[in-house]
XYZ file of C-alpha atoms in Angstrom:
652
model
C -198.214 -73.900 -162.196
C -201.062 -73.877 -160.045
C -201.864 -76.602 -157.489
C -205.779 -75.593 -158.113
C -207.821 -78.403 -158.482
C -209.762 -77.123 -161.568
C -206.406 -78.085 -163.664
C -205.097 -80.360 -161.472
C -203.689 -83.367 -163.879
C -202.023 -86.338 -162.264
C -200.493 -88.962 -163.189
C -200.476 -92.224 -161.506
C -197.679 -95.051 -161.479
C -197.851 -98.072 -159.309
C -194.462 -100.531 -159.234
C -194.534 -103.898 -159.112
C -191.255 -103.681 -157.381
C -190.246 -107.090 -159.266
C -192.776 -109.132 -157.392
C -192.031 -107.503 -154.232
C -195.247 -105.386 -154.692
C -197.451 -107.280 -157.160
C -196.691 -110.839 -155.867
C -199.277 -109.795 -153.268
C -201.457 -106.608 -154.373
C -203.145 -107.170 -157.608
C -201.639 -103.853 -159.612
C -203.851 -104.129 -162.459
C -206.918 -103.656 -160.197
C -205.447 -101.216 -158.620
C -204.657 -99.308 -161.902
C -208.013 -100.000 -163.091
C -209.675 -98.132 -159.913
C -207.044 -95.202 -159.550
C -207.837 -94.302 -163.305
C -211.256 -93.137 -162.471
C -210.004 -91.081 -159.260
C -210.961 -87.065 -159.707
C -208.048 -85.338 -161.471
C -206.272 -88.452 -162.544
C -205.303 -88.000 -165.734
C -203.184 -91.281 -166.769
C -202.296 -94.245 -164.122
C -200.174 -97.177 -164.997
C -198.202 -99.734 -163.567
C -194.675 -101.010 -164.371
C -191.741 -103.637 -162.859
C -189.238 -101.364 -161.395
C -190.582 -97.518 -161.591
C -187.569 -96.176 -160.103
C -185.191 -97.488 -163.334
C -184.082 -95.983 -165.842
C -187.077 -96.916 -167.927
C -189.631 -95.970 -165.563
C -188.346 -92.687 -164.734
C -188.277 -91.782 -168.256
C -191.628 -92.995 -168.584
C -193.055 -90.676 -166.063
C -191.076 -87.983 -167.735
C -192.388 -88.288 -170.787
C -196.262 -88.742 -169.794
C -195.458 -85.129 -167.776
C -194.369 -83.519 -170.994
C -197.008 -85.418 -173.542
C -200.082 -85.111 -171.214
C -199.058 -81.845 -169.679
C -199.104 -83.140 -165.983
C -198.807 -80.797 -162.918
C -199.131 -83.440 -160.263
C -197.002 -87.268 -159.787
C -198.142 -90.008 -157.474
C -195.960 -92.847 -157.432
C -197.130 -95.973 -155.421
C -193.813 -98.466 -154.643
C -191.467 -99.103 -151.452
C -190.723 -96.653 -148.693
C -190.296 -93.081 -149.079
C -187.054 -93.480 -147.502
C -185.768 -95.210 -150.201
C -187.041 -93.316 -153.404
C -188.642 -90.105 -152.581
C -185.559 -88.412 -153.391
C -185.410 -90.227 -156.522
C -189.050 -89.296 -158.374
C -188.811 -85.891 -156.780
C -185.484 -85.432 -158.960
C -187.725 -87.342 -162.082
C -190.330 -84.563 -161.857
C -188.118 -81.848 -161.444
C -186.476 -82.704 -164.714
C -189.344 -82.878 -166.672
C -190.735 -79.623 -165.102
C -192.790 -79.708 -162.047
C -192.059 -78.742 -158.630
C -190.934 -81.124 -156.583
C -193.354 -80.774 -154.002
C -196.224 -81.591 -156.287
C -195.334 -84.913 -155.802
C -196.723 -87.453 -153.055
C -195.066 -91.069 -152.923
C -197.177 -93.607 -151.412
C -195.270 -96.694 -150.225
C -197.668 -99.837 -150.852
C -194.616 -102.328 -150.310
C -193.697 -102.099 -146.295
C -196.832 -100.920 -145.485
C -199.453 -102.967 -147.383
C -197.635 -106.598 -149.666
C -194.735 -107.084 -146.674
C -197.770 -106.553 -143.982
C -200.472 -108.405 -145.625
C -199.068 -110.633 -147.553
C -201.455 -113.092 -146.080
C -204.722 -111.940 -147.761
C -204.126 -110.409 -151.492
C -207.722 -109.043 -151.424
C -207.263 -106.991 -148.287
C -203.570 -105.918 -149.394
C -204.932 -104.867 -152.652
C -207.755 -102.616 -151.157
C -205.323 -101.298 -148.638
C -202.859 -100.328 -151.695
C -206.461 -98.367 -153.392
C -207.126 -96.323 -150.400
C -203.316 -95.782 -149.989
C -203.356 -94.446 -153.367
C -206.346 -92.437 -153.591
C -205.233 -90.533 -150.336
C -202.075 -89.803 -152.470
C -203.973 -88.203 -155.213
C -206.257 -86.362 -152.825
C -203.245 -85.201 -150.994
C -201.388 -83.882 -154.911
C -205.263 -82.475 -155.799
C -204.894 -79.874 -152.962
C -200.928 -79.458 -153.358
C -199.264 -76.256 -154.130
C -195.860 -75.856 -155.686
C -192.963 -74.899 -152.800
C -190.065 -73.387 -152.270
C -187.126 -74.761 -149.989
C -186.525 -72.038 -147.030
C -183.121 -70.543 -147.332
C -181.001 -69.031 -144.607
C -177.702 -67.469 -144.181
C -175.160 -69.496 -141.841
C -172.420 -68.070 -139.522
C -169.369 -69.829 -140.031
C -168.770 -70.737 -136.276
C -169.521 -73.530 -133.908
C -170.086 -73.687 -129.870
C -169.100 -76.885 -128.936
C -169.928 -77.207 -124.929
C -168.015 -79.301 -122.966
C -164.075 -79.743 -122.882
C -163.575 -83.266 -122.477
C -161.739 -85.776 -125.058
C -165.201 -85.726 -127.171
C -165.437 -81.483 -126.866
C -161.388 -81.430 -127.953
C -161.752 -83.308 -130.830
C -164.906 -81.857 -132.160
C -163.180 -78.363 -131.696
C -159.619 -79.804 -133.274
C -161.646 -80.860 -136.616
C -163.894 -78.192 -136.764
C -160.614 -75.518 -136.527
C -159.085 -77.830 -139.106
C -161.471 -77.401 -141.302
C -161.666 -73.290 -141.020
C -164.735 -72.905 -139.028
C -164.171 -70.490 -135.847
C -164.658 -72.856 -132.798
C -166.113 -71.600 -129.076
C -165.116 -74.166 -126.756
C -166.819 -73.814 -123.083
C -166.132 -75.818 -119.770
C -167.486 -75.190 -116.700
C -164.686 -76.669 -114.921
C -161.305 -74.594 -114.062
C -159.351 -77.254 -116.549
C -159.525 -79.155 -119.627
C -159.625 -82.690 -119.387
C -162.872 -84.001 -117.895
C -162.704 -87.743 -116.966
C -160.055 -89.307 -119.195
C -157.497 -86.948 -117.928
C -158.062 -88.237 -114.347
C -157.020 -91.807 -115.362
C -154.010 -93.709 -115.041
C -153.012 -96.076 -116.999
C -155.298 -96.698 -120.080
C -155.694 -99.749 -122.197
C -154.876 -100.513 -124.779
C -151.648 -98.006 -124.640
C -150.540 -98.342 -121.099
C -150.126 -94.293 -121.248
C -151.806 -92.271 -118.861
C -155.178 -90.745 -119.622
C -153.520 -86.723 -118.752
C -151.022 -87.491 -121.917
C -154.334 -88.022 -124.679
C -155.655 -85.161 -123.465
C -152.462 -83.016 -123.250
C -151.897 -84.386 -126.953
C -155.549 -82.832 -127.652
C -154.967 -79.643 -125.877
C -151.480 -79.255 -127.786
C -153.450 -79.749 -130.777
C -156.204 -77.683 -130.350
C -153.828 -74.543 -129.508
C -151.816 -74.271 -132.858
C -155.166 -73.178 -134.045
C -155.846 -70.079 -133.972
C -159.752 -70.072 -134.932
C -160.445 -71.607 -131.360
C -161.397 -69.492 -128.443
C -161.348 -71.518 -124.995
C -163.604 -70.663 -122.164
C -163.286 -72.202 -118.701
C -164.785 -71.752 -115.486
C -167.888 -70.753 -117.885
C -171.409 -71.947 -118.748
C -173.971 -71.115 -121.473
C -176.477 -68.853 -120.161
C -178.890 -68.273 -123.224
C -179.404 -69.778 -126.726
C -181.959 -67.997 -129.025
C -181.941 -68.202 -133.231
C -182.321 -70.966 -135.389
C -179.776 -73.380 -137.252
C -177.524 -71.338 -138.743
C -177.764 -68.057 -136.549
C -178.147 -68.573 -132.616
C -177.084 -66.363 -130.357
C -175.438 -67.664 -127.495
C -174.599 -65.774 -123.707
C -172.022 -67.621 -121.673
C -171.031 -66.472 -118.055
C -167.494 -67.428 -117.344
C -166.548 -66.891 -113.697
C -163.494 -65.387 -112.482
C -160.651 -67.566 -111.798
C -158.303 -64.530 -109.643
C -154.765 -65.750 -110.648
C -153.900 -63.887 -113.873
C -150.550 -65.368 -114.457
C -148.490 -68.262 -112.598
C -146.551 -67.287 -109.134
C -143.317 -68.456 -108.440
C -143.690 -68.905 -104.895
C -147.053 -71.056 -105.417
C -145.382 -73.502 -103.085
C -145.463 -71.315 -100.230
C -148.964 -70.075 -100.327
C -150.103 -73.772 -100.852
C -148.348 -74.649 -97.661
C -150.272 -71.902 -95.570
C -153.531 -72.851 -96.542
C -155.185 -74.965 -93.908
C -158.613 -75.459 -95.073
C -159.599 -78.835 -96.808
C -162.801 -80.168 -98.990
C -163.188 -82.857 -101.138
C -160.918 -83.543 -103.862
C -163.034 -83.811 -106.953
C -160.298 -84.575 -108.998
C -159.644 -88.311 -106.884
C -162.971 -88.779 -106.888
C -163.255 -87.298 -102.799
C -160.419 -90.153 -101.772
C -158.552 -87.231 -100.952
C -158.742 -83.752 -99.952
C -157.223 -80.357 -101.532
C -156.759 -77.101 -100.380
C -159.272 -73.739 -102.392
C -155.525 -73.171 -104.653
C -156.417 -75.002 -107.402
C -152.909 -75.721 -109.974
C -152.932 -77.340 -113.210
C -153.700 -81.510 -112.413
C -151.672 -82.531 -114.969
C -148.417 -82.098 -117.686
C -149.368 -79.598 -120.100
C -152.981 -79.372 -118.842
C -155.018 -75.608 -120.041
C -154.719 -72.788 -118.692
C -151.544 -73.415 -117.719
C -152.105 -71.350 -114.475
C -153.991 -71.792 -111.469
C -157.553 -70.912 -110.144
C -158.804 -70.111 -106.933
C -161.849 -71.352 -105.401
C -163.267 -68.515 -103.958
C -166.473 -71.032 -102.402
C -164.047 -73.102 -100.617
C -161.353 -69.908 -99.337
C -164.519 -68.826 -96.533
C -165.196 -65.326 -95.546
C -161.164 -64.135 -95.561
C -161.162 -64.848 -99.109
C -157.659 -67.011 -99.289
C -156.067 -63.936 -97.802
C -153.691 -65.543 -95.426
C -152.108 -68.432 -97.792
C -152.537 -65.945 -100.941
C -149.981 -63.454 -99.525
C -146.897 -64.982 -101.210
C -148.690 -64.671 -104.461
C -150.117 -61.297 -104.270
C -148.580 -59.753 -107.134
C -150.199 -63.194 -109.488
C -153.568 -62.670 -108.284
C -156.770 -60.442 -108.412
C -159.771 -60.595 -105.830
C -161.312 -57.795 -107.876
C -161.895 -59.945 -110.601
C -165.740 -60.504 -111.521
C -167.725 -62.136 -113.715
C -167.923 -61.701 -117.483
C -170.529 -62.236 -120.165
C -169.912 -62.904 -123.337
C -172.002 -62.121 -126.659
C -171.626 -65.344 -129.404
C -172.507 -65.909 -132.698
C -172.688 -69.418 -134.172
C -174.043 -71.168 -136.792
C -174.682 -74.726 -134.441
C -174.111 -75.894 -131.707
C -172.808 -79.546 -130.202
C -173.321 -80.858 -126.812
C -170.330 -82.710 -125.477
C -171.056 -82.303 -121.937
C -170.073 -86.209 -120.905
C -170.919 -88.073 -118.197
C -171.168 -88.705 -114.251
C -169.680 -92.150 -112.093
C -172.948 -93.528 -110.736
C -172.663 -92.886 -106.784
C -174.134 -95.675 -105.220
C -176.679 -94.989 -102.000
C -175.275 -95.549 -98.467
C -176.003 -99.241 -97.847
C -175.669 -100.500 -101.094
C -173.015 -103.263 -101.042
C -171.863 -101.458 -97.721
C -170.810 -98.204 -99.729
C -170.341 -95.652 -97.480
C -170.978 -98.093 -94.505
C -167.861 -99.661 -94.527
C -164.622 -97.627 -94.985
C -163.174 -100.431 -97.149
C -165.828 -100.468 -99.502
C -165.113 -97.602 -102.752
C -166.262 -97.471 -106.313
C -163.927 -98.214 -109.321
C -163.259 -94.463 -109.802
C -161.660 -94.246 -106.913
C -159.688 -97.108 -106.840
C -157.981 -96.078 -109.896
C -156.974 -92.953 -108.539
C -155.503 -95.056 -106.003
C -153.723 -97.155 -108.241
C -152.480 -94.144 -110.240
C -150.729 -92.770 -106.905
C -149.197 -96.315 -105.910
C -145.798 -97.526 -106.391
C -144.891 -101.385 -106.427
C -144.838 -103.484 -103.754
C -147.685 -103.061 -101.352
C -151.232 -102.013 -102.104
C -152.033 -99.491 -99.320
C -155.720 -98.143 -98.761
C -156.799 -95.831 -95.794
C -153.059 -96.382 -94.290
C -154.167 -100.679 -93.968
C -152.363 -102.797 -96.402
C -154.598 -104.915 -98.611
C -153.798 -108.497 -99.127
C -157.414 -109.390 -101.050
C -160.071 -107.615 -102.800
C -163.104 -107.917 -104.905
C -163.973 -106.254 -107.180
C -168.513 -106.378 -107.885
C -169.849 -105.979 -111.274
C -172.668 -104.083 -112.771
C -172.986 -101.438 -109.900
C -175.606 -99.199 -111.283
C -176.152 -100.498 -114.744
C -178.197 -103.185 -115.610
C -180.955 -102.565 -112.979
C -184.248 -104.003 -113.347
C -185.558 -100.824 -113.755
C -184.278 -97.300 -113.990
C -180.997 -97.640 -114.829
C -181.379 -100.841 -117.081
C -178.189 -99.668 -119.709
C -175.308 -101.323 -119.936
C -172.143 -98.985 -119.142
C -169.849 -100.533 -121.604
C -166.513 -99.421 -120.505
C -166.799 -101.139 -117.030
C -166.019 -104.163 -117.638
C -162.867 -103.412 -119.550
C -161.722 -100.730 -117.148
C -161.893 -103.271 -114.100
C -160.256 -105.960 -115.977
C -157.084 -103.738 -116.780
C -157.254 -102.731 -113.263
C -156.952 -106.377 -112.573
C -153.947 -106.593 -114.621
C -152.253 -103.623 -112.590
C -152.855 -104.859 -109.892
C -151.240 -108.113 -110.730
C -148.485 -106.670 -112.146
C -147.582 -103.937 -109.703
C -148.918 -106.149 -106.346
C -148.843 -109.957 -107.581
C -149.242 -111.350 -104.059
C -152.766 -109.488 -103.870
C -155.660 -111.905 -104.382
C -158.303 -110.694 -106.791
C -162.147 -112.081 -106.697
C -164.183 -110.706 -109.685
C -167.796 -110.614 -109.068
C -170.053 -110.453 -112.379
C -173.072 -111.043 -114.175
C -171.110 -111.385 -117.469
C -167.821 -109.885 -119.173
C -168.406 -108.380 -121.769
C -164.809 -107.280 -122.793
C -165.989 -107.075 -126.684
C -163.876 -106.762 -129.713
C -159.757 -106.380 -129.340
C -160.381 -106.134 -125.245
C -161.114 -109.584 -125.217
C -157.071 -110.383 -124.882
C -157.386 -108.852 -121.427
C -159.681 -111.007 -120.476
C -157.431 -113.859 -120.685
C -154.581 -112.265 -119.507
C -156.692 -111.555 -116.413
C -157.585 -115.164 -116.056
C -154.121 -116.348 -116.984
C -153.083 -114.120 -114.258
C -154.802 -115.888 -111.390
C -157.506 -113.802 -111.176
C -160.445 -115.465 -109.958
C -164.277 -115.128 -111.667
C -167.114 -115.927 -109.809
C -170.471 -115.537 -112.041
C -173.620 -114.533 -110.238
C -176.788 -114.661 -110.623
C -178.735 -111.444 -111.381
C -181.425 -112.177 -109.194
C -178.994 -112.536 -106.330
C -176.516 -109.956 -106.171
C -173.145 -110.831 -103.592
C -173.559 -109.656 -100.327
C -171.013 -107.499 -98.500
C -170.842 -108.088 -94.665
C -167.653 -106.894 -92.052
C -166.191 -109.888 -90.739
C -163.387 -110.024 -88.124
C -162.013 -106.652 -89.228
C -161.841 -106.985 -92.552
C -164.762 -107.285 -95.223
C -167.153 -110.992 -96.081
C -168.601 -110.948 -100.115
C -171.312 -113.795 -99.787
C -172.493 -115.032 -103.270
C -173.527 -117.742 -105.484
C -171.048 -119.072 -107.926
C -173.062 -120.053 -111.196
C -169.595 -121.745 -112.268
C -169.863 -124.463 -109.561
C -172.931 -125.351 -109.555
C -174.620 -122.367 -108.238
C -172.717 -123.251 -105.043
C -172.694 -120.531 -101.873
C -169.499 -119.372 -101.440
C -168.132 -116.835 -98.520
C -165.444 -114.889 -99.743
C -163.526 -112.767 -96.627
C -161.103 -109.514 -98.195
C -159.447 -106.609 -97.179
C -161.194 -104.122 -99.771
C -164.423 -104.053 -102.094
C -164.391 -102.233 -105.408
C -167.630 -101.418 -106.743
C -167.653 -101.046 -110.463
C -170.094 -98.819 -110.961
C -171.207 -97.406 -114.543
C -172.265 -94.053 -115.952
C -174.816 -92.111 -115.070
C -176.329 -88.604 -116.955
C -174.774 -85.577 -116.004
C -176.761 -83.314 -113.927
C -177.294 -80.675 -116.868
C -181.126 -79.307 -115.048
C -179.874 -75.341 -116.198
C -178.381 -76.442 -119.699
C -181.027 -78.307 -120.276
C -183.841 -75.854 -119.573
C -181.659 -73.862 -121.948
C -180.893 -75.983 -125.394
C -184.508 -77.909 -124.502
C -182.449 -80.954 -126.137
C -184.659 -84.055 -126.221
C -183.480 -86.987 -123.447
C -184.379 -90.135 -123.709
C -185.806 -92.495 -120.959
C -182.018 -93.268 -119.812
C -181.538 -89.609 -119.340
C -179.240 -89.263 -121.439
C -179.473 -86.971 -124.156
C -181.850 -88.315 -127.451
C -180.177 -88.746 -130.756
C -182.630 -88.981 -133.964
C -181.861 -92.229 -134.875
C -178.879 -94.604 -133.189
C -177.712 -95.488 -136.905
C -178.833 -92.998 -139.077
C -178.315 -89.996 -137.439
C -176.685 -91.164 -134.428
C -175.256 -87.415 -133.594
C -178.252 -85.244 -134.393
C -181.307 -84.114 -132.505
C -184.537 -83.810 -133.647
C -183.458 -79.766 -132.641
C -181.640 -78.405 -136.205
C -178.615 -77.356 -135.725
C -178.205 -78.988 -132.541
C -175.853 -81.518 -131.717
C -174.582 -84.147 -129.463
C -171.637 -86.473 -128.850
C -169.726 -88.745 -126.683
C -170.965 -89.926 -122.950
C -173.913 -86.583 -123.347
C -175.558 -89.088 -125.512
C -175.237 -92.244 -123.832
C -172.335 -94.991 -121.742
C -169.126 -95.061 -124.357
C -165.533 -95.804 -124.280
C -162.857 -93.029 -125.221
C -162.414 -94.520 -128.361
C -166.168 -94.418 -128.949
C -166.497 -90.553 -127.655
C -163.552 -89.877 -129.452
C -165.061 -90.949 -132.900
C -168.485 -89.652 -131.694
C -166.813 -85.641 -131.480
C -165.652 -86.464 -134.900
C -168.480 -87.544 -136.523
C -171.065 -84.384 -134.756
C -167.596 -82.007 -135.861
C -168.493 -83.149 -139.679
C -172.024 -82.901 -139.111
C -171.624 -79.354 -137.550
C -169.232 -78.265 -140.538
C -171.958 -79.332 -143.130
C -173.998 -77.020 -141.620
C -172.496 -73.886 -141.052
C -169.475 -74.393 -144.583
C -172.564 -74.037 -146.998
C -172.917 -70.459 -145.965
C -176.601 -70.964 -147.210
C -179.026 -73.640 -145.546
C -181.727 -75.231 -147.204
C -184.651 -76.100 -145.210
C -187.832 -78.431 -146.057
C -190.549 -75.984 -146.352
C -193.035 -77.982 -144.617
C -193.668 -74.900 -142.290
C -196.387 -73.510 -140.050
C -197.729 -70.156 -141.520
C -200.291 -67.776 -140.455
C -203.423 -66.427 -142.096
C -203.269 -62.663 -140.518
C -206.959 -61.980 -141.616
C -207.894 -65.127 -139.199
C -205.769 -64.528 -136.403
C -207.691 -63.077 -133.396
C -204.157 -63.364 -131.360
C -205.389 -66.500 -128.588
C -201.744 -66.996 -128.218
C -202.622 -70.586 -127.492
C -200.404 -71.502 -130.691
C -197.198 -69.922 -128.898
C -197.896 -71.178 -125.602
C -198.329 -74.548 -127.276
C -195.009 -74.589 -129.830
C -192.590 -76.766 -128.110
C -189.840 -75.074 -130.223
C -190.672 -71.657 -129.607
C -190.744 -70.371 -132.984
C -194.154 -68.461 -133.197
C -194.027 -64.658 -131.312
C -196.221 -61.683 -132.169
C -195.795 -60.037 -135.703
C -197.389 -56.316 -136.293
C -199.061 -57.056 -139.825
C -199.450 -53.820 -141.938
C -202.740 -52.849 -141.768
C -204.154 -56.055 -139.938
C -202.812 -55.202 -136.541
C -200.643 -57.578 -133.896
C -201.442 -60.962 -135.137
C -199.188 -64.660 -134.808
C -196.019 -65.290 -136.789
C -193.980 -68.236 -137.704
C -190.361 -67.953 -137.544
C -189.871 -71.078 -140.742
C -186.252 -71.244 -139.817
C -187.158 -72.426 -136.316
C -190.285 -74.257 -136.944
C -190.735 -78.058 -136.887
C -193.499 -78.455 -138.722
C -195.060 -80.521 -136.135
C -198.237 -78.803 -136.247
C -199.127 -78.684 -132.208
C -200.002 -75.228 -132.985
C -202.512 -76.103 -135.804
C -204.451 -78.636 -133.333
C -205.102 -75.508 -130.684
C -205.606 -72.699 -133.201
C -209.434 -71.779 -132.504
C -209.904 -69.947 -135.398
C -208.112 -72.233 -138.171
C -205.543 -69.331 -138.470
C -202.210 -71.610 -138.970
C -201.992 -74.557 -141.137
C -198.552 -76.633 -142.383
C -197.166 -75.740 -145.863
C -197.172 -79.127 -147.966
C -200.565 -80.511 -145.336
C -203.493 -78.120 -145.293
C -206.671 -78.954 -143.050
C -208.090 -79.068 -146.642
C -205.869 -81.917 -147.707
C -206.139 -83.983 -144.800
C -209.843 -83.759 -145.099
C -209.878 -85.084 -148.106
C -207.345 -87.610 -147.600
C -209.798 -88.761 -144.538
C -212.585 -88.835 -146.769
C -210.952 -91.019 -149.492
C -209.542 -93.392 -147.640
C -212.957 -94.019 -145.834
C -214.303 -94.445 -149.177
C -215.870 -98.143 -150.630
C -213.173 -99.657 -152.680
């Protein structure tokens, strides 16, 4: 079949969509018109087009009249494309000879107000279809060869069970963290709600999982360096850095009590300080053997406090790379705790002022009985609301999992230190679903909420030694109240991780939060507009561990649907090159935000442009800079939106 227009014959079937449609656009008229359109061969109209009896209709006129082309004109292509597609397939015509105008959401629904207008609207809508089907050539879906593996970056609760349910299901799973340990936030919790159990023992549970499998390999200490290919074959370079302890020593203690030098403790959130011997942070936590880091040992290299554990460690050690293969690849790469500027609700000014995080790692280390912070006992604290999220601008998201992670830190701290008063500063609670309980447990528990107003944020002063929150109280009557504790707990939300090198390396989109872009929040809340590219968890946006947890399932399924067919099927709505046009500008690569056109020797025709389909979008940036015409889309030639221009500017 040709797509020629010399034999194009189309047929042309306008819905009423029971009323929906023809309530509004006069289909008759419309009918009447489209008959006399150039290659139109039979038009009619009909109540529901995509039943039983007007599928077989269509069917029937493709085999009687010998069509070679379908418009149908009804509701969104979203909704029925699929549908007719399969209706002219079975009666024998490619699929892609088939154009499906939707005259319900974008012409009756939007104009139902004036039926003349609509009705025009639907004509021109219509006779760009048929211009569109006169010009159309029969396709072929693009087909390519899957490797039956998965990268999944980032080893957090989202990372471990994307990896546990991609093993499960056979694929071979790559699982890279840039950190020395497994884990990533959850395992630096405490006590979790709704389970009471520490965060270390879901993540141990994942880990223990994860390693009956033996499908998985684990990288840590390691980051991706490259990723070339397409969905379905990338090739992927990670660097994993050395971590000098190649087994466990047995006289760790002693070398951990002759280092002397200190930094920040990242795993307390800086509360504390640790020495450059790095062990395992938690029960069960992988590797199950220490690291060294080598930035913080100085220019002796560890050598003093490493001498008990000589015979455990090698300084030689370097860096390796590693060569992958994968058929996709998700993103799990979480989250950062918003730090909030020096100043800001006397952060950093005042000792006694520290952000959620690290009150929790507090918590986690205290026993009953007094609450002790920076060696001073604390009698009273506040804790300040919506820290970094809900900003006027910039950082206008809600964090979600705030509000429930300060109010079971309120109910710790009334159960472990009941005599310590507890002020809750917010804007609102929004403890949502089964959570709400702990809200009134909270309040039950004498734990006092003052509401203020978002235009006037509490105020955090030092007052006679201790610390002064100053705020209004929308719950009395917007009343000014002074508030004098011994500590201030900002809850502050999440922020994007700082991915700048990953990022310059998938080129996955991010959306105005920073966070990484998802295609659609509810249809395809896991995939990018990148194929073969995932994301999940906190990567994608503020979620709870239940919600990342379910998240690394759901981009684990998506990621197995790709790469268990073996063989992918692509649309094959594709740039392509005309060789005998090409004069090599190389504006079309330098424009191709997916990088998919390079340099092809043609036989005969010399170094010219190519398309790699597999890669290609479809997007056509390429066709808008091409000075000489040489690349056009498969399935929307220059010559078919030309002529689609030209009828719709037609008189109706």
């Amino acid at each position: 079949m040709s797509g020629n227009e010399k034999d194009i014959r189309i047929g042309v079937y306008v819905c009423w969509c029971g009323g929906n449609i023809s309530d509004v656009v006069d289909v008759e008229k419309v009918v009447s018109v489209i008959k006399n359109e150039e290659g139109v061969v039979v038009a009619r109209h009909f109540m529901f087009m995509c039943s039983e009896a007007g599928q077989k209709m269509i069917e029937n006129d493709i085999k009687m009249r010998n069509l070679n082309a379908v418009v149908v004109a009804s509701c969104s292509p979203k909704l029925h494309e699929l549908t007719f597609r399969n209706t002219v397939l079975r009666a024998g015509i490619n699929p892609y000879m088939y154009y499906h105008a939707n005259i319900r959401e974008q012409v009756s629904w939007a104009h139902s107000d004036s039926k003349e207008e609509a009705t025009k609207k639907a004509i021109r809508h219509i006779r760009m279809a048929t211009a569109y089907v006169r010009h159309a050539e029969p396709l072929e879906k693009i087909k390519v060869e899957a490797t039956p593996a998965v990268l999944v970056i980032g080893g957090g609760v989202t990372g471990l069970r994307a990896a546990i349910d991609l093993a499960r299901s056979g694929v071979n799973v790559y699982l890279v963290e840039k950190e020395p340990f497994l884990g990533g936030h959850v395992a630096r919790l405490g006590e979790t709600y709704p389970s009471g159990r520490p965060g270390w023992e879901l993540v141990s549970r994942l880990i223990d999982e994860l390693l009956k499998h033996d499908n998985v390999a684990i990288y840590t200490q390691a980051t991706v360096e490259k990723v070339e290919g397409y969905i379905g074959n990338f090739d992927v370079t990670i660097k994993v850095s050395p971590r000098y302890f190649v087994k466990n020593c047995e006289r760790i203690e002693e070398a951990i009590s002759r280092c002397e030098k200190r930094v920040p403790d990242e795993w307390s959130y800086g509360i504390k300080t640790r020495i450059p011997i790095l062990l395992p942070p938690y029960p069960r936590a992988y590797p199950r053997i220490p690291a060294l880091d080598m930035k913080a040992c100085g220019e002796d290299k560890c050598m003093g406090c490493l001498e008990p554990c000589k015979d455990a460690v090698d300084l030689t050690m370097q860096e390796q790379v590693i060569k992958l293969k994968v058929g996709a690849v998700i993103t799990a790469t979480g989250f950062n705790p918003y730090e909030p500027s020096e100043g800001e609700f006397g952060y950093a000014q005042y000792p006694y002022v520290i952000t959620l995080p690290q009150f929790n790692s507090i918590l986690k280390e205290s026993g009953n009985g007094k609450l002790v912070v920076n060696g001073r006992e604390v009698k009273s604290l506040a804790f300040i609301y919506c820290v970094g999220s809900r900003q006027r601008e910039g950082r206008t998201y809600c964090s979600r999992y705030c509000c429930n992670a300060t109010v079971y830190a309120a109910l710790l701290v009334a159960k472990k230190f009941p005599r310590v008063k507890q002020y809750h500063f917010y804007r609102d609670i929004r403890t949502y679903g089964k959570n709400e309980v702990m809200y009134e447990q909270a309040s039950r528990s004498g734990v006092i909420f003052v509401k203020y107003p978002e235009e006037e944020p509490p105020k955090v002063t030092a007052e006679n030694g201790g610390l002064l929150v100053r705020s209004k109280d929308l719950l009395t009557e917007a009343l000014t109240i002074d508030v004098p504790v011994d500590l201030v707990v900002l809850v502050t939300g999440m922020v994007p991780r700082n991915n700048k090198d990953l990022n310059e390396i998938l080129k996955l989109p991010i959306g105005n939060d920073g966070f990484y872009q998802e295609v659609h929040p509810k249809l395809r809340p896991v995939e990018t507009t990148l194929s073969g590219f995932l994301i999940a968890g906190t990567a994608q946006g503020p979620k709870d561990t239940l919600e990342s947890l379910s998240s690394g399932s759901a981009a684990a399924a998506k990621a197995g649907g790709i790469v268990l067919k073996r063989i992918i099927e692509l649309e094959p709505f594709r740039a392509f090159v005309d060789p005998g046009r090409c004069e090599l500008s190389k504006q079309c690569i330098a424009e191709c935000p997916y990088m998919a056109i390079s340099v092809k020797n043609y036989e005969g025709k010399g170094e010219k442009a190519w398309v790699n389909p597999a890669i290609c979008k479809g997007c056509g940036a390429c066709v808008a800079v091409c000075p000489n015409n040489a690349i056009q889309i498969k399935g929307l030639t220059n010559e078919q939106v030309v002529d689609m221009i030209k009828s719709a500017a037609r008189e109706v």
